Structures are given as structure tokens and as C-alpha cells.
Short mmCIF file of C-alpha atoms in Angstrom, two decimals:
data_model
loop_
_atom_site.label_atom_id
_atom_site.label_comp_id
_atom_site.label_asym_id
_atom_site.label_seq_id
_atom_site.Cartn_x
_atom_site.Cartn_y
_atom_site.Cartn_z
CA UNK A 17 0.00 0.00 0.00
CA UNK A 18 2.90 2.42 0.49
CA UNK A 19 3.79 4.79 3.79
CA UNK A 20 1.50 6.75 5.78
CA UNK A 21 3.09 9.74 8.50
CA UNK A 22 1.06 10.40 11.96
CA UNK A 23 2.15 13.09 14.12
CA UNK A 24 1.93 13.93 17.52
CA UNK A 25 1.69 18.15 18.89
CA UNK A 26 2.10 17.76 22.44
CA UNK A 27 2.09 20.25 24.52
CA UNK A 28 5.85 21.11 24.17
CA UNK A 29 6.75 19.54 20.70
CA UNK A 30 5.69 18.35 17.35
CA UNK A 31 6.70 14.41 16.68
CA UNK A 32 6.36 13.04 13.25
CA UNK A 33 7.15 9.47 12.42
CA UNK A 34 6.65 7.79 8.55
CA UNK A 35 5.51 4.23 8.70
CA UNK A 36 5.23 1.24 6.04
CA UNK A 37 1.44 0.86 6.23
CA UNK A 38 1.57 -2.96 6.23
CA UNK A 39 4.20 -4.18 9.07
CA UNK A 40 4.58 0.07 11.01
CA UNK A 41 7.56 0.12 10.74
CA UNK A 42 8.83 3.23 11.27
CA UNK A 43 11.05 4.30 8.57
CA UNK A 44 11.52 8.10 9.31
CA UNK A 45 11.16 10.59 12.02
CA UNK A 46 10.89 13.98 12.13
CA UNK A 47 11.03 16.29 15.98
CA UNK A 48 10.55 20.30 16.47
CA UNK A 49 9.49 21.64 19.90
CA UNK A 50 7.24 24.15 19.87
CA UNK A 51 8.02 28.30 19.70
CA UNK A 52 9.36 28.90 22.86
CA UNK A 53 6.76 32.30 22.76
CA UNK A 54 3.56 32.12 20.75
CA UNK A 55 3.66 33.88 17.59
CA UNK A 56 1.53 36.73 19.41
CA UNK A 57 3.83 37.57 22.40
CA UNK A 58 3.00 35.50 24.92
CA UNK A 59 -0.43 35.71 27.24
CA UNK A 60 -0.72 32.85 30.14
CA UNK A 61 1.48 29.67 30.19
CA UNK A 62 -1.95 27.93 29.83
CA UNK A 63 -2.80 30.19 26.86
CA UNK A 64 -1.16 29.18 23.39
CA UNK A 65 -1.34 30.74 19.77
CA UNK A 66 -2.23 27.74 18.27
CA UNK A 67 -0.05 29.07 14.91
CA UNK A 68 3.05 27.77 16.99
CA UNK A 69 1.73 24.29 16.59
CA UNK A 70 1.74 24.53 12.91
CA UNK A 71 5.12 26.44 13.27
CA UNK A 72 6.68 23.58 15.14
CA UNK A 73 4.58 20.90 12.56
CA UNK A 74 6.04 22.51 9.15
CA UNK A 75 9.98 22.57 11.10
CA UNK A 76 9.20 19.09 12.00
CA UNK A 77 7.85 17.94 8.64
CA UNK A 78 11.48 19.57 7.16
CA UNK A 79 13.56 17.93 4.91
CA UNK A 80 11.21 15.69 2.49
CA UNK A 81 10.08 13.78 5.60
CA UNK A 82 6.66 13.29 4.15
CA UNK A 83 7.68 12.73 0.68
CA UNK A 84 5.60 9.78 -0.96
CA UNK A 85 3.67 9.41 2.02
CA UNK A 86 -0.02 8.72 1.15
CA UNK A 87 -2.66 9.49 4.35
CA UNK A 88 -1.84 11.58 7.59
CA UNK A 89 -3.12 11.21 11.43
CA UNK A 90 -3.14 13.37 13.61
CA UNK A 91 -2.63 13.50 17.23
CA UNK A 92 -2.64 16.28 20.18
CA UNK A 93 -2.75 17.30 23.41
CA UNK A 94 -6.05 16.83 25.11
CA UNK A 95 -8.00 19.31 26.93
CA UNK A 96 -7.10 21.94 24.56
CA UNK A 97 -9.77 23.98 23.49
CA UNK A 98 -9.07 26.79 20.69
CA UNK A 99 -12.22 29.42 20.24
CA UNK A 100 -13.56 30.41 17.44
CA UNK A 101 -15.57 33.26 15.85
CA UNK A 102 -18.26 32.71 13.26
CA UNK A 103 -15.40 33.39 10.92
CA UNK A 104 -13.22 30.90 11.89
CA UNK A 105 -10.54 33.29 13.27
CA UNK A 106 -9.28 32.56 17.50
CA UNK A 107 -10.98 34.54 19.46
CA UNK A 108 -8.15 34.17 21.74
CA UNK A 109 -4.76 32.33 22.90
CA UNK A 110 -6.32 28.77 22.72
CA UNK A 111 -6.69 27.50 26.62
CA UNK A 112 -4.44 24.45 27.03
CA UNK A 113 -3.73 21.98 30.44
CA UNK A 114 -5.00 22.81 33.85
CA UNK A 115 -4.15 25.16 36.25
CA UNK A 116 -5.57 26.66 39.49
CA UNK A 117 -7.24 29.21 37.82
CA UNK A 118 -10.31 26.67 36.34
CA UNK A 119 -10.66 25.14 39.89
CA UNK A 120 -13.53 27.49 41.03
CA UNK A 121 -15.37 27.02 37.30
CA UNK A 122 -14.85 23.00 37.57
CA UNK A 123 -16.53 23.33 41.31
CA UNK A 124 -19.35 26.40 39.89
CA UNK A 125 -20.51 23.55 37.09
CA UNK A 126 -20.85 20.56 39.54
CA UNK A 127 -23.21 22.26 41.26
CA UNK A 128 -24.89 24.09 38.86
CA UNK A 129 -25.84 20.58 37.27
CA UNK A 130 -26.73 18.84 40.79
CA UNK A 131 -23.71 17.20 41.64
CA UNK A 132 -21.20 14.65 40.71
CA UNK A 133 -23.59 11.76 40.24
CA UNK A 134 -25.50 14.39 37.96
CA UNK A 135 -22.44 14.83 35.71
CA UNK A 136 -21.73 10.82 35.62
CA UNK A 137 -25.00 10.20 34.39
CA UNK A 138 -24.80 13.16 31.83
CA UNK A 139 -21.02 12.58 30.02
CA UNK A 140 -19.80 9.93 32.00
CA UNK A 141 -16.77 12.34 33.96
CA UNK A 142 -16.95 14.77 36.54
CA UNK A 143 -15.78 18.61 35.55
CA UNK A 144 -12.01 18.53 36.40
CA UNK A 145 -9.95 22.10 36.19
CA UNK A 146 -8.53 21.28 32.99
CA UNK A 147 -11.28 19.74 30.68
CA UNK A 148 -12.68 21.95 28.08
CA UNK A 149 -15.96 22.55 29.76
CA UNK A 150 -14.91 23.60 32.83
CA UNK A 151 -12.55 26.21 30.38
CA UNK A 152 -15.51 27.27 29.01
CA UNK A 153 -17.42 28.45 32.20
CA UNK A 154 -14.21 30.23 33.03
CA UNK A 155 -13.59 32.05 29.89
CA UNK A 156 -17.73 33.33 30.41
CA UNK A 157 -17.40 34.14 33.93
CA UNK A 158 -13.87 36.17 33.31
CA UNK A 159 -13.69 37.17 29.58
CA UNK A 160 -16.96 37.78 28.88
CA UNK A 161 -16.96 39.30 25.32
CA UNK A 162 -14.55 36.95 24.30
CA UNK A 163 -17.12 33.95 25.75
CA UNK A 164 -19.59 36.22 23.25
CA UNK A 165 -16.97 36.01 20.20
CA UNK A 166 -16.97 32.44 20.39
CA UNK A 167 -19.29 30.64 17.57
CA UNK A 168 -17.41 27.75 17.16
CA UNK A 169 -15.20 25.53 19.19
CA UNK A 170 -12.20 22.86 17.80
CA UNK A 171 -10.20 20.91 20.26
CA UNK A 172 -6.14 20.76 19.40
CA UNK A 173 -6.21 18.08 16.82
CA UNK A 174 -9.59 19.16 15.18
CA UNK A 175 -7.69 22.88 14.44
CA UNK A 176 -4.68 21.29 13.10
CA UNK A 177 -6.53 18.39 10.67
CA UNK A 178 -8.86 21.31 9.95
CA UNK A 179 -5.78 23.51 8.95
CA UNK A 180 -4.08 20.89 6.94
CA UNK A 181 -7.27 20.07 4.88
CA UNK A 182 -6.94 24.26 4.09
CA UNK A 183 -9.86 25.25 6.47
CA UNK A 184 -13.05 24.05 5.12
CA UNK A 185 -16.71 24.39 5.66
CA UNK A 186 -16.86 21.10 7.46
CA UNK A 187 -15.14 20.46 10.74
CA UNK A 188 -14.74 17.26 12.27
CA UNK A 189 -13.61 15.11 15.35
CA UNK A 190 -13.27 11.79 16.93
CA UNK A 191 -14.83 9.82 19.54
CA UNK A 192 -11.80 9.96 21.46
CA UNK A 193 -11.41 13.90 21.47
CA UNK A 194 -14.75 14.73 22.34
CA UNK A 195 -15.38 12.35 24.77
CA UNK A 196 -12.79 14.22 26.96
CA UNK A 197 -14.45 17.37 26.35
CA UNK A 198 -17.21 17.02 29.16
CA UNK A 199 -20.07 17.64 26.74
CA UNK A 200 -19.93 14.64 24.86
CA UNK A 201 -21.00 11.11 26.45
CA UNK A 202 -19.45 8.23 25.43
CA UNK A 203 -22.28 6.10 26.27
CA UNK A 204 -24.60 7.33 24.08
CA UNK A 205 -22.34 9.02 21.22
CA UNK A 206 -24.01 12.18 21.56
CA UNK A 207 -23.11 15.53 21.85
CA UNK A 208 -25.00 17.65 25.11
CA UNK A 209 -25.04 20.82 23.81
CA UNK A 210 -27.02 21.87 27.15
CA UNK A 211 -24.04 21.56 29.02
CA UNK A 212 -21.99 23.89 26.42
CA UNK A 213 -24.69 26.47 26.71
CA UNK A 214 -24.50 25.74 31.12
CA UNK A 215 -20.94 26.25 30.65
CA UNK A 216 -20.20 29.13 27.75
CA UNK A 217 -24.09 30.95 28.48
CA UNK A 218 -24.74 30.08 24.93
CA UNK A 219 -24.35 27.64 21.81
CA UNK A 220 -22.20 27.06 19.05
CA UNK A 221 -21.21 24.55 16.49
CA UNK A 222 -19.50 21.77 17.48
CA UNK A 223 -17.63 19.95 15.17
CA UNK A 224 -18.98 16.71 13.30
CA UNK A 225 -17.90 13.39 15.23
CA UNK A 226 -16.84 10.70 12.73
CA UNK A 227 -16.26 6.96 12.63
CA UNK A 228 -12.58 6.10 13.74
CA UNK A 229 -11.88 4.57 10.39
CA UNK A 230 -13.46 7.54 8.11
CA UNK A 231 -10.89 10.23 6.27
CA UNK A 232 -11.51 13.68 6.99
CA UNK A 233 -11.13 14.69 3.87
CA UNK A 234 -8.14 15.06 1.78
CA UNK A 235 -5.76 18.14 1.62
CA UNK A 236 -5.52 20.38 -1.43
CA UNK A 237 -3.02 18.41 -2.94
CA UNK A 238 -5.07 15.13 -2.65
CA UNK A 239 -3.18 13.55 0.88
CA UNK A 240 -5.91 11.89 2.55
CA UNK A 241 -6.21 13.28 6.40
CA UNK A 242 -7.65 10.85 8.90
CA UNK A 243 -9.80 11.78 11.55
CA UNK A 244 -7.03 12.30 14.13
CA UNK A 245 -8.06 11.80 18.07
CA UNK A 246 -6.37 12.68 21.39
CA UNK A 247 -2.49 11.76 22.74
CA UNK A 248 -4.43 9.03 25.46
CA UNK A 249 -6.11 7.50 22.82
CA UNK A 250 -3.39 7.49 19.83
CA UNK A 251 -1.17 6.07 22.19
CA UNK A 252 -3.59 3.04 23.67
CA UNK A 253 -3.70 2.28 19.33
CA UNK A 254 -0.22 2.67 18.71
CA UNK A 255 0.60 0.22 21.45
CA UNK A 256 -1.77 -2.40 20.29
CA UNK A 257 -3.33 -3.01 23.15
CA UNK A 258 -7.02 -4.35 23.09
CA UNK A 259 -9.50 -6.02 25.48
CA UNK A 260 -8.21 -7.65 28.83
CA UNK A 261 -5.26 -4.64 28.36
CA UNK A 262 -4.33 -2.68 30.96
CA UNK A 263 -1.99 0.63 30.94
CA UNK A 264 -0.22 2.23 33.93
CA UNK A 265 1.26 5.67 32.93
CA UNK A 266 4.06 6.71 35.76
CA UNK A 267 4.43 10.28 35.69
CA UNK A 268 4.08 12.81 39.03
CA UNK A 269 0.35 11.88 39.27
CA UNK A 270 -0.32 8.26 37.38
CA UNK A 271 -3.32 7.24 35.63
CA UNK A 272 -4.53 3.74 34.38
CA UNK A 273 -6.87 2.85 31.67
CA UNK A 274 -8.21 -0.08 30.01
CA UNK A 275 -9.73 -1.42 27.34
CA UNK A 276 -13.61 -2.22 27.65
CA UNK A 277 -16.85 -2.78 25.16
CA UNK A 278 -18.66 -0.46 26.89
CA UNK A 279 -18.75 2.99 28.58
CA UNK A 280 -18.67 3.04 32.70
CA UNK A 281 -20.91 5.42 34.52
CA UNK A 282 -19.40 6.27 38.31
CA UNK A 283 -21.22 8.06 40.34
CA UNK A 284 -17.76 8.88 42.67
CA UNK A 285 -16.04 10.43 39.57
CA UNK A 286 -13.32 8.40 39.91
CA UNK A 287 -13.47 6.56 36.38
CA UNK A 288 -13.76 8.68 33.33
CA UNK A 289 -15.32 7.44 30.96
CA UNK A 290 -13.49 7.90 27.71
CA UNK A 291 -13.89 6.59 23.95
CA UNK A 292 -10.94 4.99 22.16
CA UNK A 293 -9.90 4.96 18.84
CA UNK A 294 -11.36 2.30 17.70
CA UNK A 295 -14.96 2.00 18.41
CA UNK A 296 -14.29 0.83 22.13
CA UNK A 297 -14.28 2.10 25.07
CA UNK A 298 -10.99 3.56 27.59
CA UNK A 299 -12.40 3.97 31.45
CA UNK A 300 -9.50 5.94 33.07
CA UNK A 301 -8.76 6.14 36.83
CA UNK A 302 -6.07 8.89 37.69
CA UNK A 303 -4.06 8.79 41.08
CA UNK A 304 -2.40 12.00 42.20
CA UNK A 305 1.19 10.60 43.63
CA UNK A 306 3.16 8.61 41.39
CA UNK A 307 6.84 9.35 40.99
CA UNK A 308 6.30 12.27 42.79
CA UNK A 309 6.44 10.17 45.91
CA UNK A 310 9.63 8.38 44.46
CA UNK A 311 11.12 12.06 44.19
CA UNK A 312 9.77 12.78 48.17
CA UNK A 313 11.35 9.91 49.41
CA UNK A 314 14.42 10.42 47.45
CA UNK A 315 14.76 13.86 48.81
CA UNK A 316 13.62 12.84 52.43
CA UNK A 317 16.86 10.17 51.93
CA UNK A 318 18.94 12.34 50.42
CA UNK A 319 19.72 10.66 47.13
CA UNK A 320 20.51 12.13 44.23
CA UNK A 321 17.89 10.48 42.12
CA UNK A 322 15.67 8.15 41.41
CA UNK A 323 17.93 5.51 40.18
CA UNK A 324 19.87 5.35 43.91
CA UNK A 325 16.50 4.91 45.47
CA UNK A 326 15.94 1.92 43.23
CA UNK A 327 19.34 0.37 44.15
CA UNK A 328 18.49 1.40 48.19
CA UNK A 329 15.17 0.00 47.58
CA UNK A 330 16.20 -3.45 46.32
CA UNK A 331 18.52 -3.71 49.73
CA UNK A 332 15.21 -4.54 51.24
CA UNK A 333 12.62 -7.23 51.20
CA UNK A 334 9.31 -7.28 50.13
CA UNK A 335 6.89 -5.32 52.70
CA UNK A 336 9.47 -3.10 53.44
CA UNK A 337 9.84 -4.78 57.18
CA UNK A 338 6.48 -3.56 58.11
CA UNK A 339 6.28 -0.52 56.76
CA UNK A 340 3.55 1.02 55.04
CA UNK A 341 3.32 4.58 52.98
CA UNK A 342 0.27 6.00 52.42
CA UNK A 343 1.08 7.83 49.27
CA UNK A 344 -1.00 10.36 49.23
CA UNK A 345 1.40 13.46 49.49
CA UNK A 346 -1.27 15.97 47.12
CA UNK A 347 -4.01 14.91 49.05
CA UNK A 348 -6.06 11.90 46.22
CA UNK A 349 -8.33 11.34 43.74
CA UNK A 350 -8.36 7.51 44.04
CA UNK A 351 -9.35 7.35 46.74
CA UNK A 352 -11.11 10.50 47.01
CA UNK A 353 -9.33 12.67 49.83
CA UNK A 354 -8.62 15.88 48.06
CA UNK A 355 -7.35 17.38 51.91
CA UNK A 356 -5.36 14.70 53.20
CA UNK A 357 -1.91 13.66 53.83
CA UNK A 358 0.49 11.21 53.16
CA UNK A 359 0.88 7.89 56.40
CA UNK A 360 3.86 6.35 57.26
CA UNK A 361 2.39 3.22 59.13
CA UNK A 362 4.68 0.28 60.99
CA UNK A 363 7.09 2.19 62.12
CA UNK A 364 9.14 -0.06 64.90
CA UNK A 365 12.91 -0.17 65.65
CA UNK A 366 13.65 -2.82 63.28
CA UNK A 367 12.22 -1.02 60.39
CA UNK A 368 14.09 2.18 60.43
CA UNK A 369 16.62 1.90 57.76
CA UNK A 370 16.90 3.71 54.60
CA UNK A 371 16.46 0.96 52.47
CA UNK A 372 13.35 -0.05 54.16
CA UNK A 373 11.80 3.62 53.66
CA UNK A 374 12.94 3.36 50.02
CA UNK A 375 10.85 -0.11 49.68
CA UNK A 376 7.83 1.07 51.32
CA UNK A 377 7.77 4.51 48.51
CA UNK A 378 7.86 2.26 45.47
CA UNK A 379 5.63 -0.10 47.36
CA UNK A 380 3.20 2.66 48.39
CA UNK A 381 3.17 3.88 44.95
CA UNK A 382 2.13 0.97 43.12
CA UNK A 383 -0.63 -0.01 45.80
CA UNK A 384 -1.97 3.03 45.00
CA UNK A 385 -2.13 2.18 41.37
CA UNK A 386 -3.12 -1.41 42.47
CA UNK A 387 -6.17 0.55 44.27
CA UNK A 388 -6.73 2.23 40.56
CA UNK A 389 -6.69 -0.84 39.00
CA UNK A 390 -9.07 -2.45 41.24
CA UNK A 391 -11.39 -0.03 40.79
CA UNK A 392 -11.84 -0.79 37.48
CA UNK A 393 -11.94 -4.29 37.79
CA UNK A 394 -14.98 -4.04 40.31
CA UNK A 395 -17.01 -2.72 37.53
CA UNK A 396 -16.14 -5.90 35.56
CA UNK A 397 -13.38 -4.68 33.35
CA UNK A 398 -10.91 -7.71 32.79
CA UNK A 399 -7.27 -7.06 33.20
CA UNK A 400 -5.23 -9.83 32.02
CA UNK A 401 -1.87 -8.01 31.78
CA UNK A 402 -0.57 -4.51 32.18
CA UNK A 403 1.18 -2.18 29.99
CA UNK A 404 3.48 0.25 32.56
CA UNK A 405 4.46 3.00 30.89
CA UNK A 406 6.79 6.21 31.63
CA UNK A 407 10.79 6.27 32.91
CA UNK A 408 10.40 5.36 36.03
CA UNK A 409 8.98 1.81 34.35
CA UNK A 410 12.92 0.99 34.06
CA UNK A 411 13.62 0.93 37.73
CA UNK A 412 14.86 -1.78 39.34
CA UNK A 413 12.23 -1.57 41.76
CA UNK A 414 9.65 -1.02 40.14
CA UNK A 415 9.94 -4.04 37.58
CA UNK A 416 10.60 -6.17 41.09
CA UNK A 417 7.40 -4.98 42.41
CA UNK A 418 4.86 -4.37 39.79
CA UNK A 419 4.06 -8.08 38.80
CA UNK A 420 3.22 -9.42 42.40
CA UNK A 421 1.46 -6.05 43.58
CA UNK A 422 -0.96 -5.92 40.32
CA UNK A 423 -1.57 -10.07 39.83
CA UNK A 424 -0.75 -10.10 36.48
CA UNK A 425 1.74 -10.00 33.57
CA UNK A 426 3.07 -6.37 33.68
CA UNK A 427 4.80 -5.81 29.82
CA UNK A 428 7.33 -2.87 29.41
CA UNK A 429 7.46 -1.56 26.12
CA UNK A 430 10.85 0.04 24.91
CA UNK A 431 10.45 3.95 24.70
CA UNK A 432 9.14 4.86 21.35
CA UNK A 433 6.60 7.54 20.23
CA UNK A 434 3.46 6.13 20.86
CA UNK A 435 1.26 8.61 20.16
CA UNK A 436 2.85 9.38 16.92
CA UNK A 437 2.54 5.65 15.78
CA UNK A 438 -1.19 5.01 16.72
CA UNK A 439 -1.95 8.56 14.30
CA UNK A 440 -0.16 6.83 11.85
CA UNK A 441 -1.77 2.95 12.31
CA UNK A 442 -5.20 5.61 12.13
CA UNK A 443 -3.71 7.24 8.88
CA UNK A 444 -3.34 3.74 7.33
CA UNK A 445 -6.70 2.64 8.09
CA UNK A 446 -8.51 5.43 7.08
CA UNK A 447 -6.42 4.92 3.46
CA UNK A 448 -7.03 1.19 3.07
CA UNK A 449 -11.01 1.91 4.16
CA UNK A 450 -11.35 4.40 1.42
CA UNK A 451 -9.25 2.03 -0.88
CA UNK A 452 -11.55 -0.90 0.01
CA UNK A 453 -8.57 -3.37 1.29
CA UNK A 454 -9.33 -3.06 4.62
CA UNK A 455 -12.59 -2.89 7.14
CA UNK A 456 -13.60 -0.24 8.58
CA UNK A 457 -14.65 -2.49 11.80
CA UNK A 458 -10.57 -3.92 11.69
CA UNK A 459 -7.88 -1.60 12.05
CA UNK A 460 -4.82 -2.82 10.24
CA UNK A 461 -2.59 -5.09 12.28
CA UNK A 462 1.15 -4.23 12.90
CA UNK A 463 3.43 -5.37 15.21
CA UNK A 464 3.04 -4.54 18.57
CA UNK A 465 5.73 -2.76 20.78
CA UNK A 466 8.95 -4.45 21.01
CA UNK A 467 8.65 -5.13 25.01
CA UNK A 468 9.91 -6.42 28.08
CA UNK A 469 7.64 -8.87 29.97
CA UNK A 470 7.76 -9.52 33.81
CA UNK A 471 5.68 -12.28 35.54
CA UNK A 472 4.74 -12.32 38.97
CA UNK A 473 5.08 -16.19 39.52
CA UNK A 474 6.04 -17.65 42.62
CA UNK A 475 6.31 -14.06 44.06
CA UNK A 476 1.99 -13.57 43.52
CA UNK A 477 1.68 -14.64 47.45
CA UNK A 478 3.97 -12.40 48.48
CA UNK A 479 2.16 -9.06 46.68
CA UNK A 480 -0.83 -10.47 47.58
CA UNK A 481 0.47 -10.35 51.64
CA UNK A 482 1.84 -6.83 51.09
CA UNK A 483 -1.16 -5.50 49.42
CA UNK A 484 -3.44 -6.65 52.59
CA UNK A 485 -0.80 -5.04 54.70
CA UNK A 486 -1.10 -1.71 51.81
CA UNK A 487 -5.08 -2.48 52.52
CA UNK A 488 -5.45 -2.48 56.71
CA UNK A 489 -3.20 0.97 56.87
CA UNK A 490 -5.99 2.32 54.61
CA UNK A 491 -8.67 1.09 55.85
CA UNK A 492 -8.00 1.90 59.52
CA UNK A 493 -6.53 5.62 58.09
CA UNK A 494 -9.45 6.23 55.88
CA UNK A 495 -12.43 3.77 56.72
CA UNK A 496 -14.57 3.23 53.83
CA UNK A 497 -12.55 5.55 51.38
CA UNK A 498 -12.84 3.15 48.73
#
């Protein structure tokens, strides 16, 4: 069939990589970050021209990278929301991550609907500070004329498929995108234009949500543009993984996700309910301490990173002589205690030794993801194995730990630009749909990520001791919290 490019604008950088359509492998790469200053001057670190993403896209694209290639995917940020007026020009800077300053909107719309269980029902996720509703109530309530401007409203990868197909009258997006919006439910593929009109004081036009194998049209010069979805979701595709997959992302706060048939409504808010790329369904569970409580304890030890807590951590045994950390440094999300603190439990003479402390961080890390995971699985989604992504995957101590405290196959895949590949898998279905040699309900199958896989074997006992240990301290710290 020939090659096929996906890119990736994250929030820093533009990542292109050129794959053969048939096997994806990657046989070129292209990498620009982003203008260090929007094009504009500036405004907020959460505000963005979003003319530096195609800035950083064309730099990236240098060279004859996409020469010969045949269908483009997209893939951006999420949570980005870029304004419109009923010309099609930004209103404003568009409003990208989270910060502070959407907190008191996110908490305004919960109640303004009824409550939490009010906004499960509605889009299957509760308003967090950083989701494009929640922007929108913000940008009313403090910009008001600009909230007035705004006639039409794009997401990251819907401005950037819509600029590469040279700005036409149609606009569209995926499942994926919108259903991280928080007016767009998964479960019943519908748009709630109520809650745009709760959150912006009146509608717009929203842009078309298409089938994850359609084209979104083709560029001026006949490239055929695919409908392009979120980072989470191009990811999830680009790793292969499908149902009775798990993935653990390690960053500062962790998140894990999963694949499942159908869309989860929670009441607590702790699973969002997202839409893949592929006609399935993600349910995501997000902790708020990750490595940021490998980078507390490393500090609290005084090591230099987190490679020397790895090697202090491995000095001791499993369940960290008795010791038990309550992760929860940022208060939590899963569990929900947004005002607590962090435990150290088991503390006896015995037990207080550096490498013990070091044990009982990477230990009270991944029992916290263990609690994520479990959260998921109560509502009857299947985890067979489980993808752990991010650097601190490599550890030592974390590749000791993670099979035994999660009950299952934990696979490692070698760092490689996810993201990037899944727009391009999306790229080379949309072509061989529109060509006719592939289905539209099958996405084409490459080879998965070259991986490292851990098993917990005899060692399953063992995690399943230290997670009852992990279990008690909670449950006597925070009784019923989950």
C-alpha cells in the first residue's frame, strides 16, 4: 500500500514518524518543539497561539520527511480547546492543560448541574480544572466578550486536521477527542449541547464526530487526512493493546486505563469514561502521587535520584519490614481525599533503615495504582496483563514490584513515540477503508511494541500479603474511602 506519517503536537513539541502501512515500521522521524513564545507575544502559560503548533509541525515535517507518504493522522494534546468566531478566526490564545485558575469554574458547574452523580450520568466524567468545559465556564465568567466572540469551538487536533485540509466548511472530530471534552458522552455518542450552553451561556457549532476509520477529507493536494483523536487515545492504538489490556502511565500523578466494550458510569467520579480509537471504550482512573512520591522519598533520603533509590530500595525485602506509605502526598483522587496527607504506618525499631523507607515509597506507589486498577476491575473490566508505561517503568524496583502487587503480567514496552505511531496505524486505516482493502470495523494489524515482559510467579503470594498489609493501613486511616 505504500507509507503513511502520523504526528503527535504535544504540549511542548511536534513528533512526526513515517511508517510502512503494512508491518509500522517506522522508517523516518521527524522532531521540532514548539516556539518557545507564541507567535503573538505570549499571554498565560496555559494560553497558546495555536499558529506555533503549525510552526513547530512545518519545522518538523522539514527535509522531504513526508515525501511519498499517502494518508496523515493526527494526534494532540487533550484538553485543549481553541475558540472560534463565526469566521473561523481565534478569538483568543487557545486555553491548554490545567491550572488553578479553572478550579472554582470546575466546582461552579458541579453544582450548577446537581452534583457529581449528575455529571456521571450526563457525560460519564466529573468537571475537572482542565477539561474543556470547565474552560468554558471560566472564559464566560472572566472574559466575557470573548465567551460572546466564540461561535465555534475545535479541540487541538480538530484545528490542526482542519488547517491541513486548508480550512473548510466542514469540521470534524473523533470519539476519542470529544469524549474528553465534558459535553460529549461516550455512552450514548451524543453531543450535550445543554451543558456547552451551562458552561459558555450560549451555543455554538461543534464539530462533526466521525467513525474512527473515516478520512476527513483530503488536503488540497489530494493527501488523505484521517480523523485524528487525542495523545491518550493514539497512544492506547499505537501500542496495540485491546480487550483484557491494561496501561499504567508513571508520571508525578499516574493514571490507568483499560480497554472495555462499553462505557462506565461512576457516580464517585473516579473513572472517566473515555472513547478509544477504535470504536471501544478507555475507562480511566487517575491517582495524584506517582513518581512524585519516588522524588519525596528520594529527597527525604537524600539521594541524588531516582535511580539510587531503586538500588536502596532493592537492599530490602518485600513489605518493606512492616512498613507502610500511604502515598498520598497531594491529598487523592483515588481514593477520594482531596485534603489529606500522606501515612507512614509500621514504624518499629527494626524497620528504620533507609532501604526499608525506600521499599515502602515504590511499594506505596504501586498499591496506590493497584487501588486504581481495582477499581476498574470491580465494575467488571478484565485485566489480564498490564502495559506500565513512563521512565520510572525501568527501575529496578519497580519491575521487582509491579508483577506481584498488580496479579498479572506487567509488559514494558521500549520507549518509542506512541502517540505518533497510533496517528499513523489511524492514517493507514482510514487509506485502506477508502481504498476498500481493509474494514472499517478492523484496524490494520502491525506489530506490537517491542517489550519487556515480567511475571509475577512464585512471588503472587507475596504481593498479595503486602497489598493486605497496603489495605489495613488504609482502611484503619481512611475507613470506607474506597
Amino acid at each position: 500500500m505504500g507509507i503513511v506519517a502520523g504526528l503527535d503536537s504535544s504540549p511542548d513539541f511536534t513528533r512526526i514518524v513515517v511508517c510502512d502501512t503494512d508491518s509500522g515500521a517506522v522508517l523516518r522521524q521527524g522532531y521540532a518543539p514548539h516556539p518557545v513564545e507564541s507567535p503573538d507575544g505570549g499571554g498565560r502559560p496555559s494560553d497558546v497561539d495555536p499558529q506555533a503548533w503549525l510552526l513547530s509541525l512545518g519545522e518538523a515535517a522539514g527535509g522531504g520527511l513526508l515525501e511519498g507518504v499517502q494518508a496523515i493522522g493526527v494526534s494532540a494534546q487533550q484538553n485543549a480547546v481553541v475558540p472560534l468566531d463565526a469566521q473561523g478566526n481565534t478569538v483568543r490564545p487557545a486555553m491548554v492543560g490545567g491550572d488553578k485558575r479553572t478550579q472554582v469554574a470546575a466546582a461552579d458547574l458541579i453544582d450548577a448541574l446537581g452534583g457529581r452523580e449528575a455529571w456521571a450520568q450526563a457525560v460519564g466524567c466529573v468537571p475537572q480544572a482542565a477539561q474543556p468545559v470547565t474552560k468554558l465556564r471560566w472564559l464566560a465568567r472572566t472574559e466575557p466578550e470573548n465567551a460572546r466572540r466564540t461561535a465555534i469551538l475545535l479541540q487541538a487536533h480538530d484545528w490542526l486536521v482542519w488547517q491541513l485540509l486548508g480550512r473548510p466548511v466542514r469540521r470534524t472530530t473523533d470519539r476519542g477527542g470529544a469524549s474528553g471534552t465534558g459535553y460529549w458522552s461516550a455512552a450514548t455518542g451524543g453531543y450535550r449541547t445543554d451543558l456547552v450552553e451551562l458552561a459558555l451561556g450560549h451555543q455554538v457549532m461543534l464539530p462533526e464526530v466521525i467513525g474512527p476509520a473515516d478520512a476527513a477529507g483530503r488536503t488540497p493536494e489530494g493527501l488523505l487526512i484521517s480523523v485524528g483523536t487525542g495523545e491518550t487515545m493514539a497512544a492506547a492504538f499505537g501500542l496495540g493493546i485491546g480487550l483484557g489490556d491494561a496501561v499504567v502511565s508513571l508520571g508525578a500523578s499516574g493514571s490507568v486505563m483499560a480497554v472495555h466494550p462499553e462505557a462506565l458510569v461512576d457516580g464517585s467520579g473516579m473513572i472517566t469514561a473515555l472513547a478509544d480509537a477504535t470504536g471501544m471504550h478507555l475507562p480511566v482512573v487517575t491517582t495524584l502521587n506517582a513518581v512524585r512520591t519516588l522524588r519525596g522519598a528520594a529527597e527525604l533520603l537524600g539521594l541524588p535520584d531516582l535511580e539510587s533509590l531503586s538500588d536502596l530500595a532493592m537492599k530490602s525485602t518485600p513489605g518493606s519490614h512492616g512498613l507502610v506509605l500511604l502515598p498520598y502526598l497531594e491529598g487523592e483522587r483515588t481514593p477520594n481525599l482531596p485534603h489529606t496527607a500522606g501515612t507512614l504506618a509500621g514504624l518499629r525499631r527494626e524497620s528504620m533503615k533507609a532501604e526499608h523507607l525506600a521499599r515502602a515509597a515504590f511499594e506505596g506507589m504501586l498499591c496506590g495504582l493497584a487501588d486504581a486498577l481495582d477499581v476498574l476491575r470491580g465494575r467488571g473490566v478484565e485485566v489480564r496483563r498490564v502495559f506500565l508505561l513512563g521512565p520510572a517503568a525501568e527501575l529496578p524496583a519497580v519491575q521487582a514490584a509491579a508483577p506481584m502487587l498488580f496479579g498479572t503480567q506487567v509488559v514494558v514496552p521500549q520507549p518509542a513515540d506512541y502517540a505518533a505511531i497510533g496517528a499513523a496505524r489511524q492514517a493507514a486505516w482510514a487509506l485502506g477503508a477508502s481504498q476498500g482493502t481493509l474494514d472499517v470495523r478492523n484496524p490494520p494489524a502491525w506489530q506490537g511494541a517491542v517489550a519487556q515482559v515480567l511475571e509475577p510467579g512464585e512471588e503472587l503470594a507475596v504481593g498479595q500479603a503486602v497489598r493486605q498489609q497496603f489495605v489495613a493501613v488504609r482502611e484503619q486511616t481512611h475507613p470506607g474511602a474506597l
